[in-house]
Tab-separated table of C-alpha atoms in Angstrom:
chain	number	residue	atom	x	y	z
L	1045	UNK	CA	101.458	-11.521	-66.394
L	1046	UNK	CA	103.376	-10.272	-69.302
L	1047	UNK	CA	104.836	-6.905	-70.054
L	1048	UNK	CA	104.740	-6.066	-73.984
L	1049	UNK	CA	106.683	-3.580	-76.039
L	1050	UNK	CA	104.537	-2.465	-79.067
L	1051	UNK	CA	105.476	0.718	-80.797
L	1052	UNK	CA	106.674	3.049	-78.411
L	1053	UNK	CA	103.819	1.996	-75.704
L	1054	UNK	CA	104.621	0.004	-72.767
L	1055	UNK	CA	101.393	-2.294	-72.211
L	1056	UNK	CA	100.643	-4.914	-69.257
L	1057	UNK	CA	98.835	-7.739	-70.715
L	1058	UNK	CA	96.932	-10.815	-68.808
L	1059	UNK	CA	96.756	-14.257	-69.828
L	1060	UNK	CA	92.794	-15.032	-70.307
L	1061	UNK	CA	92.788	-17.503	-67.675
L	1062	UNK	CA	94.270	-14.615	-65.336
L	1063	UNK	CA	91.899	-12.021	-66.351
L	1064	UNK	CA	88.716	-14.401	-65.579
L	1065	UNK	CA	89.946	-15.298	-62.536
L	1066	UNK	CA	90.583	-11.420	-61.372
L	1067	UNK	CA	87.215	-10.976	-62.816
L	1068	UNK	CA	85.436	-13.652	-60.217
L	1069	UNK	CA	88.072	-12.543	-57.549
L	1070	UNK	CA	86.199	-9.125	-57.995
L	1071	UNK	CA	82.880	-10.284	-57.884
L	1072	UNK	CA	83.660	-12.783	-54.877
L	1073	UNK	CA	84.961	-9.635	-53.149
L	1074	UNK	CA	82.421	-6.963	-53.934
L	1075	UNK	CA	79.773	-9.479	-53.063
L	1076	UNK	CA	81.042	-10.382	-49.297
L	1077	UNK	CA	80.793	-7.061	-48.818
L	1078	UNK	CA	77.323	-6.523	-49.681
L	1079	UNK	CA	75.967	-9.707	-47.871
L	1080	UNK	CA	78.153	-9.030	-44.711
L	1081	UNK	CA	76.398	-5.560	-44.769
L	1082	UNK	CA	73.058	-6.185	-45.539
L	1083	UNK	CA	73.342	-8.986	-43.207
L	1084	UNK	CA	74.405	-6.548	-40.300
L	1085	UNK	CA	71.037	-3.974	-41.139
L	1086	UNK	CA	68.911	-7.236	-41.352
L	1087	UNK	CA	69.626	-9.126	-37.441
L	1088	UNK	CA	69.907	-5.288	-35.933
L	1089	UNK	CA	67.307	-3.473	-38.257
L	1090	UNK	CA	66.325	-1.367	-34.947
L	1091	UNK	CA	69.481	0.160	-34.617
L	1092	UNK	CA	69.993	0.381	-38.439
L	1093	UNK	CA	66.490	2.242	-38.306
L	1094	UNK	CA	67.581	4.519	-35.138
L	1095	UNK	CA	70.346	5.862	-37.096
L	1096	UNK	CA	68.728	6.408	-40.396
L	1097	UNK	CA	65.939	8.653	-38.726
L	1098	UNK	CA	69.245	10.825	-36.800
L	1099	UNK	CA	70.028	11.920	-40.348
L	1100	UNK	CA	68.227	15.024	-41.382
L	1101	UNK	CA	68.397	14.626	-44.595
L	1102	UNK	CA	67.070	10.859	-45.163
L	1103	UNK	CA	64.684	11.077	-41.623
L	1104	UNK	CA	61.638	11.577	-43.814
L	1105	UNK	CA	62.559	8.089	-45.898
L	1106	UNK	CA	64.147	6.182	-42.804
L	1107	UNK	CA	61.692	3.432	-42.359
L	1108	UNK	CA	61.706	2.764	-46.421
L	1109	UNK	CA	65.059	3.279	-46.525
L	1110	UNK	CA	65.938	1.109	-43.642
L	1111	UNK	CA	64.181	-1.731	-45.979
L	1112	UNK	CA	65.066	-1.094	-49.420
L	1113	UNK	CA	68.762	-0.956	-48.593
L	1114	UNK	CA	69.452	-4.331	-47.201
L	1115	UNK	CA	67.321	-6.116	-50.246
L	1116	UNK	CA	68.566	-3.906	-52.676
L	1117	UNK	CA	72.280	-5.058	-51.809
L	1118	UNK	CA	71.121	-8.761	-51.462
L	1119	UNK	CA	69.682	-8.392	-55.479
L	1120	UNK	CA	73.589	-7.436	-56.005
L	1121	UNK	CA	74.840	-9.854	-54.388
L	1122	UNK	CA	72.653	-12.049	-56.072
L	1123	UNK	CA	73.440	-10.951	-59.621
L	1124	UNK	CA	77.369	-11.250	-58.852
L	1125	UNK	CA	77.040	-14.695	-57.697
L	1126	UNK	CA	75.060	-16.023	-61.216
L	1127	UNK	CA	78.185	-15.509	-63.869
L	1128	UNK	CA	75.973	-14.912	-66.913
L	1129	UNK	CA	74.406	-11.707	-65.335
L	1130	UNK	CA	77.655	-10.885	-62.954
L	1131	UNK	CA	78.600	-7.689	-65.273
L	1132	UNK	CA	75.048	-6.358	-65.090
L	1133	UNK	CA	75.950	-6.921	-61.248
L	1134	UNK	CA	79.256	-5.052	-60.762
L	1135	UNK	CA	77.349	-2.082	-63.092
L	1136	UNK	CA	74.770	-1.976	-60.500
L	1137	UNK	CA	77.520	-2.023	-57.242
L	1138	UNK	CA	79.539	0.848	-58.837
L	1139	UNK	CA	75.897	2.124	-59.107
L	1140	UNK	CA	75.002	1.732	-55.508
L	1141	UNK	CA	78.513	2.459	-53.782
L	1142	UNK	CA	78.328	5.682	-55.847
L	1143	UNK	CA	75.217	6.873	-54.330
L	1144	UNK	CA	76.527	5.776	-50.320
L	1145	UNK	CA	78.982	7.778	-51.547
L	1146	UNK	CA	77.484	11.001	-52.381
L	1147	UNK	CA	75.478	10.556	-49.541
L	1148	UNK	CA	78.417	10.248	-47.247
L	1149	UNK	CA	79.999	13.309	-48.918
L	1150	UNK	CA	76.047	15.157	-48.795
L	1151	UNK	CA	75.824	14.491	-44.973
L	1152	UNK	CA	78.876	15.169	-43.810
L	1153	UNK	CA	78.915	18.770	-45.297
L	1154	UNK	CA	74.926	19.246	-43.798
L	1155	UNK	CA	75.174	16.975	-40.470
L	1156	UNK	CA	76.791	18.359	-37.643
L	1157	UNK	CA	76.645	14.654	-35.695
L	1158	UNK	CA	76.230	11.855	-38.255
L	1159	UNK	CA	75.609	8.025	-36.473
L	1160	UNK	CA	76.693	5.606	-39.008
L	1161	UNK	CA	75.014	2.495	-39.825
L	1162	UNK	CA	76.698	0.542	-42.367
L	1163	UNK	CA	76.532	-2.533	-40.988
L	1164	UNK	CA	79.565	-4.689	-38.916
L	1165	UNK	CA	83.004	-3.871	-38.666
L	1166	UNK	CA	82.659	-0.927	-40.910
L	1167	UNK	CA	80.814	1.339	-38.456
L	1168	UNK	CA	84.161	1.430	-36.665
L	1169	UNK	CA	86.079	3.801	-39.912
L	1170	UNK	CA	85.973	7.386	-39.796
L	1171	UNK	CA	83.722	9.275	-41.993
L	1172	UNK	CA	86.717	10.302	-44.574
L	1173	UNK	CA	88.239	6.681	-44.429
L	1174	UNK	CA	84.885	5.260	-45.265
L	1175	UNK	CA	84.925	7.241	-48.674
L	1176	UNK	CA	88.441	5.608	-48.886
L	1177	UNK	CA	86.916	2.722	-48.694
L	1178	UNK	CA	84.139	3.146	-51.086
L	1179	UNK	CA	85.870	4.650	-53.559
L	1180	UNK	CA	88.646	1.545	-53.388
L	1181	UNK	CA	86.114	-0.836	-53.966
L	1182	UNK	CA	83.912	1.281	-57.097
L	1183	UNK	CA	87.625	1.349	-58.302
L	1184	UNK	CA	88.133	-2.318	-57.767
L	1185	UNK	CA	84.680	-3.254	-59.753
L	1186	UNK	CA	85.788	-0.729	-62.535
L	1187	UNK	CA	88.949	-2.642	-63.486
L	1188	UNK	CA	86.981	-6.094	-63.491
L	1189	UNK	CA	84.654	-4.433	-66.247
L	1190	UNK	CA	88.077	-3.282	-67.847
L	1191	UNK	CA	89.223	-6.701	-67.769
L	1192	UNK	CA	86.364	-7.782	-68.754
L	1193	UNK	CA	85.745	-5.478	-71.756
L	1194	UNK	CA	89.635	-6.490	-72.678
L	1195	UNK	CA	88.064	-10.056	-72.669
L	1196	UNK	CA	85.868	-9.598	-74.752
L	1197	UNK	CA	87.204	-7.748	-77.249
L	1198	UNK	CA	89.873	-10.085	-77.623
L	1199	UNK	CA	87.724	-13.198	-78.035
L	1200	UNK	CA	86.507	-11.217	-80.856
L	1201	UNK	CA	89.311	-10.501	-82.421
L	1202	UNK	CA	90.258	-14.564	-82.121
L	1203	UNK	CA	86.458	-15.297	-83.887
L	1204	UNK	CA	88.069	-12.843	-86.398
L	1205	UNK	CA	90.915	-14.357	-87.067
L	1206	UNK	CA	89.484	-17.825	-87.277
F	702	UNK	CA	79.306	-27.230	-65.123
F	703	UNK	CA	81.659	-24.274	-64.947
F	704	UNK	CA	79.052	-21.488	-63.758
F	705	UNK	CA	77.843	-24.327	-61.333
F	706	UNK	CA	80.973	-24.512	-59.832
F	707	UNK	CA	81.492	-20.467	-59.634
F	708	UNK	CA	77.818	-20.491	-57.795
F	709	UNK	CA	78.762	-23.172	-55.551
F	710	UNK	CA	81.912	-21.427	-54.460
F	711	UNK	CA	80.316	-18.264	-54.279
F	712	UNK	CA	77.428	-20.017	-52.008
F	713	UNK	CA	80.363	-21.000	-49.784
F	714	UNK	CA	81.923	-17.821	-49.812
F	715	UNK	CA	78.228	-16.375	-48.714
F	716	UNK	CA	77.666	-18.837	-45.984
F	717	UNK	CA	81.807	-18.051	-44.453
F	718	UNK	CA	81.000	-14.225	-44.847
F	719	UNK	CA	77.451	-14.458	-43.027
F	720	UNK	CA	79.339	-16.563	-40.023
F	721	UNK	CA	82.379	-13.849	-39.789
F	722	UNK	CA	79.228	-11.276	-39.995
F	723	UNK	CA	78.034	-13.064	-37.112
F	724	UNK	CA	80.979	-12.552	-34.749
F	725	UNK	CA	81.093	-8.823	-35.319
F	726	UNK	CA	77.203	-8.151	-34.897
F	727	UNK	CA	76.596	-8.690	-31.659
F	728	UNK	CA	73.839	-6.633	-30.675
F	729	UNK	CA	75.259	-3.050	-28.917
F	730	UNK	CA	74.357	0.468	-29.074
F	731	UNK	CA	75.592	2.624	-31.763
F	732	UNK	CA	77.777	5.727	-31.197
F	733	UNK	CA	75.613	8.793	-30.852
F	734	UNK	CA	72.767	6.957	-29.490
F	735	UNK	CA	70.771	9.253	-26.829
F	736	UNK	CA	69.571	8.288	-23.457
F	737	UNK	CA	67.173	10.486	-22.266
F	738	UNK	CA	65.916	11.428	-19.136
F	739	UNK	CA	62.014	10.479	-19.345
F	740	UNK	CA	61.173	8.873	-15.801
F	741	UNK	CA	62.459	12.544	-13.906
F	742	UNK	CA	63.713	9.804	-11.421
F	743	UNK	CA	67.589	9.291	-11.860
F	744	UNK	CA	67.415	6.710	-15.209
F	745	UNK	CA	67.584	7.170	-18.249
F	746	UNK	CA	65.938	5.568	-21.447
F	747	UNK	CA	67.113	5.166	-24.828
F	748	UNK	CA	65.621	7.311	-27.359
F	749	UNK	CA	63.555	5.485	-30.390
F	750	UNK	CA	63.776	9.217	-32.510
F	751	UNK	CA	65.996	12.421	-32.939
F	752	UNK	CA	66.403	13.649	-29.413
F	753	UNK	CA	65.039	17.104	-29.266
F	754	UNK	CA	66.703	19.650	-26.572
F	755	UNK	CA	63.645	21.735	-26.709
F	756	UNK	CA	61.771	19.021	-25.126
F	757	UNK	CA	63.418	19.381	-21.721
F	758	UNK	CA	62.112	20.995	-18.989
F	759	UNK	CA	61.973	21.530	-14.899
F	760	UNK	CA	64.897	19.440	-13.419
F	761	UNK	CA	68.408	20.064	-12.272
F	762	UNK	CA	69.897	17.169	-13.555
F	763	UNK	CA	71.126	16.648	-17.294
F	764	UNK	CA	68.329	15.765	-19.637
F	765	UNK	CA	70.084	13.418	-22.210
F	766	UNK	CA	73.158	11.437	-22.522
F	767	UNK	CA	75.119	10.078	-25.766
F	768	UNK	CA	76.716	6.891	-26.535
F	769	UNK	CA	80.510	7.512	-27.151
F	770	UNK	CA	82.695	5.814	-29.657
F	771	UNK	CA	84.332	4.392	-27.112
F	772	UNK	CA	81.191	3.426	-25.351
F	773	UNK	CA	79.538	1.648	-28.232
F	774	UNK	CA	80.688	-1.190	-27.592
F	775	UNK	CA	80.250	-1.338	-23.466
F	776	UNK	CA	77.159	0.328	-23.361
F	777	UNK	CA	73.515	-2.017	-23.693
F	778	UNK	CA	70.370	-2.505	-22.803
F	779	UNK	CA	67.264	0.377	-23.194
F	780	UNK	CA	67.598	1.865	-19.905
F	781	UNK	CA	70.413	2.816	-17.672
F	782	UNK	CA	70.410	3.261	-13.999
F	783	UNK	CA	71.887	6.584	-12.103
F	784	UNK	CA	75.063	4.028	-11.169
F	785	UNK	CA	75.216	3.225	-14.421
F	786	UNK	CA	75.308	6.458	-16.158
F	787	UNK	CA	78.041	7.508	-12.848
F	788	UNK	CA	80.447	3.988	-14.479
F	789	UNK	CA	79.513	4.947	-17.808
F	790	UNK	CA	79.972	8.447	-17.468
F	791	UNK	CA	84.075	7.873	-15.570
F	792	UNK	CA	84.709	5.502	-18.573
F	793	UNK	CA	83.869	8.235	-20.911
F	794	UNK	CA	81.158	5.648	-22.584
F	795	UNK	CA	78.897	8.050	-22.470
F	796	UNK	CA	78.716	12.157	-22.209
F	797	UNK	CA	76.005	14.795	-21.553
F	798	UNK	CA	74.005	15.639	-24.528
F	799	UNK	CA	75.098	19.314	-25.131
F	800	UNK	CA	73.911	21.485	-21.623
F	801	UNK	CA	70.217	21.066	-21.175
F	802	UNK	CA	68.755	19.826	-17.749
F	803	UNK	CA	65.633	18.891	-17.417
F	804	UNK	CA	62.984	15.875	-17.926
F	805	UNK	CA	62.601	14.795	-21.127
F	806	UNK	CA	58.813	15.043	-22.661
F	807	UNK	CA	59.859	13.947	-26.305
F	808	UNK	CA	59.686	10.181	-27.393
């Protein structure tokens, strides 16, 4: 990592080589966390189920829901692992962790009692540290698509030059 | 070659992730789950839907019990036994569903 002076403005740059390899660090990471999840609501779907149907305010979609989840994150995890179609991938995680999100936020202001069933180790945080948590990882995939946008741009300006 | 290689790895990755997964997904109840009074004869039964107080009726003892934090990971199986709710209940696994006594007609 280099630090560059350019007219007045202080800039961090990355070496290309660093920047991909933050950029599959990123993707490794976002995906574990969607396969260790979805793997959790797949072996104990029962008890994934149970706890979708305590919410009031998903109850009426729980049995869909308790489906569509766990495949939808295994298509992410899927597009993160193939590297021509990762950035389509992280778009689709911010996506998704956005929406657990808002619901988090949602049922915690309606829900007096909220079960959570996330999946694994995570059903251990409290509410408010899980949106810590989500919102560190949505922030985590946002600066690989910076990085990767920085990429990009640069390998343009090389075709430029050449 | 290179994407092959960033599959592979990432394959790897998968398979390491799915065995940690493994290890912390031991079947258990989930905090909040409800045990419910259905049988009228001491046991309770673990609720498949939203336990509903209304539901309750004609007994002295409490109609529902729920899983604790603390108890998620101690309390199992789909019924307990009146010694188990007692061991569960001076562990603080497991506490009364708000006040309601009664028999519990819900499912």
């Amino acid at each position: 990592m280099e630090r560059v002076i350019t007219k007045n403005k202080l800039k961090f740059q990355f070496s290309e080589l660093m920047k991909e390899r933050m950029i599959i660090a990123i993707r490794w990471f976002c995906m574990s966390l969607f396969l260790y999840t979805a793997y959790a609501k797949i072996i104990d779907h029962d008890r994934f189920l149970k706890g979708l149907t305590r919410v009031h305010l998903i109850s009426g979609f729980a049995v869909f829901l308790s489906f569509a989840v766990p495949i939808v994150e295994i298509i992410v995890v899927l597009l993160l692992l193939i590297p021509r179609i990762a950035i389509t991938g992280l778009y689709c995680f911010i996506t998704i962790m956005t929406v657990f999100t808002i619901y988090i936020i949602s049922a915690m202001t309606w829900e007096k009692k909220l079960p959570c069933s996330c999946g694994g180790a995570i059903e251990k945080l409290s509410w408010s540290q899980h949106i810590w948590f989500n919102l560190t990882y949505i922030s985590i995939a946002i600066f690989a698509l910076w990085l990767n946008k920085l990429n990009t741009s640069f390998k343009n300006q090389q075709n430029e030059k050449f | 070659m290179k994407n092959f290689k960033q599959i592979t790895l990432g394959l790897i990755l998968g398979a390491m992730v799915i065995g940690f997964s493994a290890f912390t997904n031991a079947p258990k109840r989930a905090t909040g789950d409800v045990y419910a009074n259905e049988l009228g004869n001491g046991s309770y039964t673990l609720l498949a839907n939203p336990y509903t107080p209304g539901d309750c009726a004609s007994a002295s003892i409490p109609c529902a019990f729920e899983v604790t934090a603390a108890g998620a990971s101690h309390v199992t199986g789909g019924t307990l036994s009146s010694s188990q709710i007692t061991t569960d209940l001076n562990n603080q696994w497991i506490e009364q569903e708000g006040s309601t006594n009664g028999v519990y007609s819900g499912d």
